[in-house]
Amino acid sequence: MLPFRSIPLRILAHGHGLVATPPVVAQSVAHSVSVREEVELGVPPARAWDAIRDYLAWPAWHPAFASTRLVSGDGRSKGSVRVLTAKDGAQFTEELLRFDAVHHRLKYRILESPAPVIGYESTLEVKPSKAGSTVVWSSRFQVRDGTPEADAKKAIVGIYRLGLDNLATAIE
């Protein structure tokens, strides 16, 4: 298994690398960790929402991901499951927990992934702002045994920043 601490450096250096490690399975749970990143966009909230609301189109705006496929559901309702594949082949199986088109918010959780996190739940939300809109990507999770909390947070922040910064470029 490659050391997890290399993930943020590879993501930031190469713009799309993720380290493939065995899927995360049950383990002892420590405490919850939170991550929150945001980006200001000079577009109306409806336009920003259009870019992120499609649960299957994330590879169109997030440069770390190569493809996604729907495993179950319709991609816009609770229980929809997708497999998101990174450009390096790492796979993330994720379940949609909430899709709220009125409030421009979706919530999902990771069911299986190479990331050293467990109990990962994340929300993407678009809010109005003076500039146009703010996209907020936040999550709560526990860190897998053997991984320093700071490294896990840095990796998640790196993934969020890469996607949010590219989203700004893609839709503005």
PDB file of C-alpha atoms in Angstrom, residues 10-170:
ATOM      1  CA  ARG A  10       0.215  14.055  -6.153  1.00  0.00           C
ATOM      2  CA  ILE A  11      -3.165  15.726  -6.538  1.00  0.00           C
ATOM      3  CA  LEU A  12      -1.696  19.194  -6.324  1.00  0.00           C
ATOM      4  CA  ALA A  13       1.363  18.359  -8.418  1.00  0.00           C
ATOM      5  CA  HIS A  14      -0.355  16.396 -11.157  1.00  0.00           C
ATOM      6  CA  GLY A  15      -3.904  17.684 -10.909  1.00  0.00           C
ATOM      7  CA  HIS A  16      -5.507  14.261 -10.946  1.00  0.00           C
ATOM      8  CA  GLY A  17      -3.546  11.579  -9.125  1.00  0.00           C
ATOM      9  CA  LEU A  18      -5.054   9.487  -6.395  1.00  0.00           C
ATOM     10  CA  VAL A  19      -3.283   6.662  -4.602  1.00  0.00           C
ATOM     11  CA  ALA A  20      -4.937   3.291  -5.005  1.00  0.00           C
ATOM     12  CA  THR A  21      -5.130   1.431  -1.720  1.00  0.00           C
ATOM     13  CA  PRO A  22      -7.339  -1.435  -0.595  1.00  0.00           C
ATOM     14  CA  PRO A  23     -11.001  -0.539   0.052  1.00  0.00           C
ATOM     15  CA  VAL A  24     -11.736   0.794   3.490  1.00  0.00           C
ATOM     16  CA  VAL A  25     -13.651  -1.605   5.720  1.00  0.00           C
ATOM     17  CA  ALA A  26     -14.946  -1.385   9.272  1.00  0.00           C
ATOM     18  CA  GLN A  27     -12.499  -0.420  12.006  1.00  0.00           C
ATOM     19  CA  SER A  28     -12.457   1.319  15.335  1.00  0.00           C
ATOM     20  CA  VAL A  29     -13.848   4.837  15.221  1.00  0.00           C
ATOM     21  CA  ALA A  30     -12.057   7.726  16.866  1.00  0.00           C
ATOM     22  CA  HIS A  31     -13.557  11.211  16.575  1.00  0.00           C
ATOM     23  CA  SER A  32     -15.159  13.094  13.706  1.00  0.00           C
ATOM     24  CA  VAL A  33     -13.096  15.376  11.524  1.00  0.00           C
ATOM     25  CA  SER A  34     -14.612  18.217   9.492  1.00  0.00           C
ATOM     26  CA  VAL A  35     -13.423  19.792   6.274  1.00  0.00           C
ATOM     27  CA  ARG A  36     -14.995  22.790   4.523  1.00  0.00           C
ATOM     28  CA  GLU A  37     -13.847  24.549   1.376  1.00  0.00           C
ATOM     29  CA  GLU A  38     -15.608  27.081  -0.825  1.00  0.00           C
ATOM     30  CA  VAL A  39     -15.233  29.052  -3.999  1.00  0.00           C
ATOM     31  CA  GLU A  40     -16.823  32.321  -5.117  1.00  0.00           C
ATOM     32  CA  LEU A  41     -18.176  32.275  -8.646  1.00  0.00           C
ATOM     33  CA  GLY A  42     -19.232  35.193 -10.820  1.00  0.00           C
ATOM     34  CA  VAL A  43     -22.300  33.326 -12.066  1.00  0.00           C
ATOM     35  CA  PRO A  44     -25.861  33.066 -10.726  1.00  0.00           C
ATOM     36  CA  PRO A  45     -26.546  30.201  -8.301  1.00  0.00           C
ATOM     37  CA  ALA A  46     -28.711  28.371 -10.850  1.00  0.00           C
ATOM     38  CA  ARG A  47     -25.805  28.232 -13.306  1.00  0.00           C
ATOM     39  CA  ALA A  48     -23.374  26.960 -10.654  1.00  0.00           C
ATOM     40  CA  TRP A  49     -25.954  24.379  -9.528  1.00  0.00           C
ATOM     41  CA  ASP A  50     -26.386  23.176 -13.123  1.00  0.00           C
ATOM     42  CA  ALA A  51     -22.684  22.319 -13.204  1.00  0.00           C
ATOM     43  CA  ILE A  52     -22.628  20.209 -10.023  1.00  0.00           C
ATOM     44  CA  ARG A  53     -26.149  18.797  -9.652  1.00  0.00           C
ATOM     45  CA  ASP A  54     -25.625  16.009 -12.156  1.00  0.00           C
ATOM     46  CA  TYR A  55     -24.264  13.248  -9.946  1.00  0.00           C
ATOM     47  CA  LEU A  56     -22.855  11.517 -13.029  1.00  0.00           C
ATOM     48  CA  ALA A  57     -21.142  14.510 -14.635  1.00  0.00           C
ATOM     49  CA  TRP A  58     -18.518  15.338 -12.022  1.00  0.00           C
ATOM     50  CA  PRO A  59     -15.655  14.313 -14.347  1.00  0.00           C
ATOM     51  CA  ALA A  60     -16.730  17.256 -16.546  1.00  0.00           C
ATOM     52  CA  TRP A  61     -15.615  19.739 -13.876  1.00  0.00           C
ATOM     53  CA  HIS A  62     -13.326  17.810 -11.504  1.00  0.00           C
ATOM     54  CA  PRO A  63      -9.964  17.022 -13.139  1.00  0.00           C
ATOM     55  CA  ALA A  64      -9.133  14.131 -10.773  1.00  0.00           C
ATOM     56  CA  PHE A  65     -11.949  11.993 -12.157  1.00  0.00           C
ATOM     57  CA  ALA A  66     -12.064  10.199 -15.498  1.00  0.00           C
ATOM     58  CA  SER A  67     -15.513   8.640 -15.468  1.00  0.00           C
ATOM     59  CA  THR A  68     -18.562   7.734 -13.481  1.00  0.00           C
ATOM     60  CA  ARG A  69     -21.267   5.137 -13.880  1.00  0.00           C
ATOM     61  CA  LEU A  70     -24.584   4.696 -12.206  1.00  0.00           C
ATOM     62  CA  VAL A  71     -24.916   1.415 -10.317  1.00  0.00           C
ATOM     63  CA  SER A  72     -28.453   1.972  -9.039  1.00  0.00           C
ATOM     64  CA  GLY A  73     -31.123   4.672  -8.929  1.00  0.00           C
ATOM     65  CA  ASP A  74     -31.519   7.656 -11.205  1.00  0.00           C
ATOM     66  CA  GLY A  75     -28.705   9.921  -9.954  1.00  0.00           C
ATOM     67  CA  ARG A  76     -31.154  12.465  -8.539  1.00  0.00           C
ATOM     68  CA  SER A  77     -32.806  10.622  -5.700  1.00  0.00           C
ATOM     69  CA  LYS A  78     -31.842   9.197  -2.336  1.00  0.00           C
ATOM     70  CA  GLY A  79     -30.187   5.812  -2.643  1.00  0.00           C
ATOM     71  CA  SER A  80     -28.663   6.353  -6.087  1.00  0.00           C
ATOM     72  CA  VAL A  81     -25.217   4.731  -6.165  1.00  0.00           C
ATOM     73  CA  ARG A  82     -22.373   5.635  -8.496  1.00  0.00           C
ATOM     74  CA  VAL A  83     -18.822   4.460  -9.052  1.00  0.00           C
ATOM     75  CA  LEU A  84     -16.537   7.422  -9.649  1.00  0.00           C
ATOM     76  CA  THR A  85     -13.227   6.432 -11.246  1.00  0.00           C
ATOM     77  CA  ALA A  86     -10.129   8.594 -10.855  1.00  0.00           C
ATOM     78  CA  LYS A  87      -7.721   9.133 -13.727  1.00  0.00           C
ATOM     79  CA  ASP A  88      -5.276   6.747 -12.039  1.00  0.00           C
ATOM     80  CA  GLY A  89      -7.947   4.012 -11.809  1.00  0.00           C
ATOM     81  CA  ALA A  90      -8.892   4.397  -8.136  1.00  0.00           C
ATOM     82  CA  GLN A  91     -12.623   3.848  -7.619  1.00  0.00           C
ATOM     83  CA  PHE A  92     -15.027   5.508  -5.208  1.00  0.00           C
ATOM     84  CA  THR A  93     -18.431   3.929  -4.654  1.00  0.00           C
ATOM     85  CA  GLU A  94     -20.765   6.620  -3.368  1.00  0.00           C
ATOM     86  CA  GLU A  95     -24.423   6.826  -2.395  1.00  0.00           C
ATOM     87  CA  LEU A  96     -26.600   9.898  -2.807  1.00  0.00           C
ATOM     88  CA  LEU A  97     -28.236  10.668   0.539  1.00  0.00           C
ATOM     89  CA  ARG A  98     -30.118  13.842  -0.384  1.00  0.00           C
ATOM     90  CA  PHE A  99     -30.798  15.802  -3.556  1.00  0.00           C
ATOM     91  CA  ASP A 100     -32.428  19.201  -3.000  1.00  0.00           C
ATOM     92  CA  ALA A 101     -32.866  21.123  -6.261  1.00  0.00           C
ATOM     93  CA  VAL A 102     -34.788  23.938  -4.526  1.00  0.00           C
ATOM     94  CA  HIS A 103     -31.960  24.743  -2.095  1.00  0.00           C
ATOM     95  CA  HIS A 104     -29.162  23.726  -4.513  1.00  0.00           C
ATOM     96  CA  ARG A 105     -27.744  21.080  -2.206  1.00  0.00           C
ATOM     97  CA  LEU A 106     -26.757  17.444  -2.452  1.00  0.00           C
ATOM     98  CA  LYS A 107     -25.370  15.110   0.160  1.00  0.00           C
ATOM     99  CA  TYR A 108     -23.568  11.827  -0.439  1.00  0.00           C
ATOM    100  CA  ARG A 109     -21.493   9.265   1.407  1.00  0.00           C
ATOM    101  CA  ILE A 110     -18.597   7.046   0.444  1.00  0.00           C
ATOM    102  CA  LEU A 111     -19.436   3.365   0.648  1.00  0.00           C
ATOM    103  CA  GLU A 112     -16.030   2.111  -0.512  1.00  0.00           C
ATOM    104  CA  SER A 113     -12.846   3.911  -1.570  1.00  0.00           C
ATOM    105  CA  PRO A 114      -9.059   3.959  -1.385  1.00  0.00           C
ATOM    106  CA  ALA A 115      -9.158   6.970   0.945  1.00  0.00           C
ATOM    107  CA  PRO A 116      -8.163   6.338   4.572  1.00  0.00           C
ATOM    108  CA  VAL A 117     -11.469   7.684   5.901  1.00  0.00           C
ATOM    109  CA  ILE A 118     -14.557   5.969   7.228  1.00  0.00           C
ATOM    110  CA  GLY A 119     -18.039   7.285   7.850  1.00  0.00           C
ATOM    111  CA  TYR A 120     -17.410   9.957   5.200  1.00  0.00           C
ATOM    112  CA  GLU A 121     -20.468  12.109   4.429  1.00  0.00           C
ATOM    113  CA  SER A 122     -20.192  15.194   2.263  1.00  0.00           C
ATOM    114  CA  THR A 123     -22.398  18.056   1.120  1.00  0.00           C
ATOM    115  CA  LEU A 124     -22.078  20.256  -1.954  1.00  0.00           C
ATOM    116  CA  GLU A 125     -24.164  23.403  -1.775  1.00  0.00           C
ATOM    117  CA  VAL A 126     -24.597  26.522  -3.899  1.00  0.00           C
ATOM    118  CA  LYS A 127     -25.529  29.753  -2.116  1.00  0.00           C
ATOM    119  CA  PRO A 128     -26.211  33.230  -3.517  1.00  0.00           C
ATOM    120  CA  SER A 129     -23.475  35.807  -2.927  1.00  0.00           C
ATOM    121  CA  LYS A 130     -22.671  39.387  -3.921  1.00  0.00           C
ATOM    122  CA  ALA A 131     -20.340  38.098  -6.659  1.00  0.00           C
ATOM    123  CA  GLY A 132     -22.977  35.667  -7.941  1.00  0.00           C
ATOM    124  CA  SER A 133     -22.708  32.405  -6.024  1.00  0.00           C
ATOM    125  CA  THR A 134     -20.634  30.511  -3.499  1.00  0.00           C
ATOM    126  CA  VAL A 135     -20.115  26.767  -3.795  1.00  0.00           C
ATOM    127  CA  VAL A 136     -19.425  25.089  -0.444  1.00  0.00           C
ATOM    128  CA  TRP A 137     -18.038  21.542  -0.239  1.00  0.00           C
ATOM    129  CA  SER A 138     -17.934  20.145   3.270  1.00  0.00           C
ATOM    130  CA  SER A 139     -17.627  16.775   4.969  1.00  0.00           C
ATOM    131  CA  ARG A 140     -17.400  14.878   8.233  1.00  0.00           C
ATOM    132  CA  PHE A 141     -15.489  11.621   8.589  1.00  0.00           C
ATOM    133  CA  GLN A 142     -13.269   9.559  10.837  1.00  0.00           C
ATOM    134  CA  VAL A 143      -9.643   8.852   9.995  1.00  0.00           C
ATOM    135  CA  ARG A 144      -8.613   5.273   9.330  1.00  0.00           C
ATOM    136  CA  ASP A 145      -6.157   3.758  11.802  1.00  0.00           C
ATOM    137  CA  GLY A 146      -2.531   4.410  10.904  1.00  0.00           C
ATOM    138  CA  THR A 147      -3.139   7.706   9.114  1.00  0.00           C
ATOM    139  CA  PRO A 148      -2.342  11.006  10.810  1.00  0.00           C
ATOM    140  CA  GLU A 149      -5.424  13.221  10.999  1.00  0.00           C
ATOM    141  CA  ALA A 150      -3.547  16.145   9.448  1.00  0.00           C
ATOM    142  CA  ASP A 151      -2.659  14.012   6.405  1.00  0.00           C
ATOM    143  CA  ALA A 152      -6.251  12.872   5.913  1.00  0.00           C
ATOM    144  CA  LYS A 153      -7.563  16.439   6.180  1.00  0.00           C
ATOM    145  CA  LYS A 154      -4.892  17.701   3.799  1.00  0.00           C
ATOM    146  CA  ALA A 155      -5.850  15.066   1.223  1.00  0.00           C
ATOM    147  CA  ILE A 156      -9.565  15.870   1.396  1.00  0.00           C
ATOM    148  CA  VAL A 157      -8.874  19.611   1.232  1.00  0.00           C
ATOM    149  CA  GLY A 158      -6.628  18.983  -1.797  1.00  0.00           C
ATOM    150  CA  ILE A 159      -9.375  17.064  -3.600  1.00  0.00           C
ATOM    151  CA  TYR A 160     -11.935  19.759  -2.793  1.00  0.00           C
ATOM    152  CA  ARG A 161      -9.651  22.635  -3.835  1.00  0.00           C
ATOM    153  CA  LEU A 162      -8.735  20.960  -7.108  1.00  0.00           C
ATOM    154  CA  GLY A 163     -12.401  20.472  -7.975  1.00  0.00           C
ATOM    155  CA  LEU A 164     -13.645  23.857  -6.783  1.00  0.00           C
ATOM    156  CA  ASP A 165     -10.830  25.795  -8.441  1.00  0.00           C
ATOM    157  CA  ASN A 166     -11.432  23.962 -11.702  1.00  0.00           C
ATOM    158  CA  LEU A 167     -15.198  24.506 -11.392  1.00  0.00           C
ATOM    159  CA  ALA A 168     -14.533  28.234 -11.258  1.00  0.00           C
ATOM    160  CA  THR A 169     -12.522  27.997 -14.468  1.00  0.00           C
ATOM    161  CA  ALA A 170     -14.991  25.655 -16.181  1.00  0.00           C
TER     162      ALA A 170
END
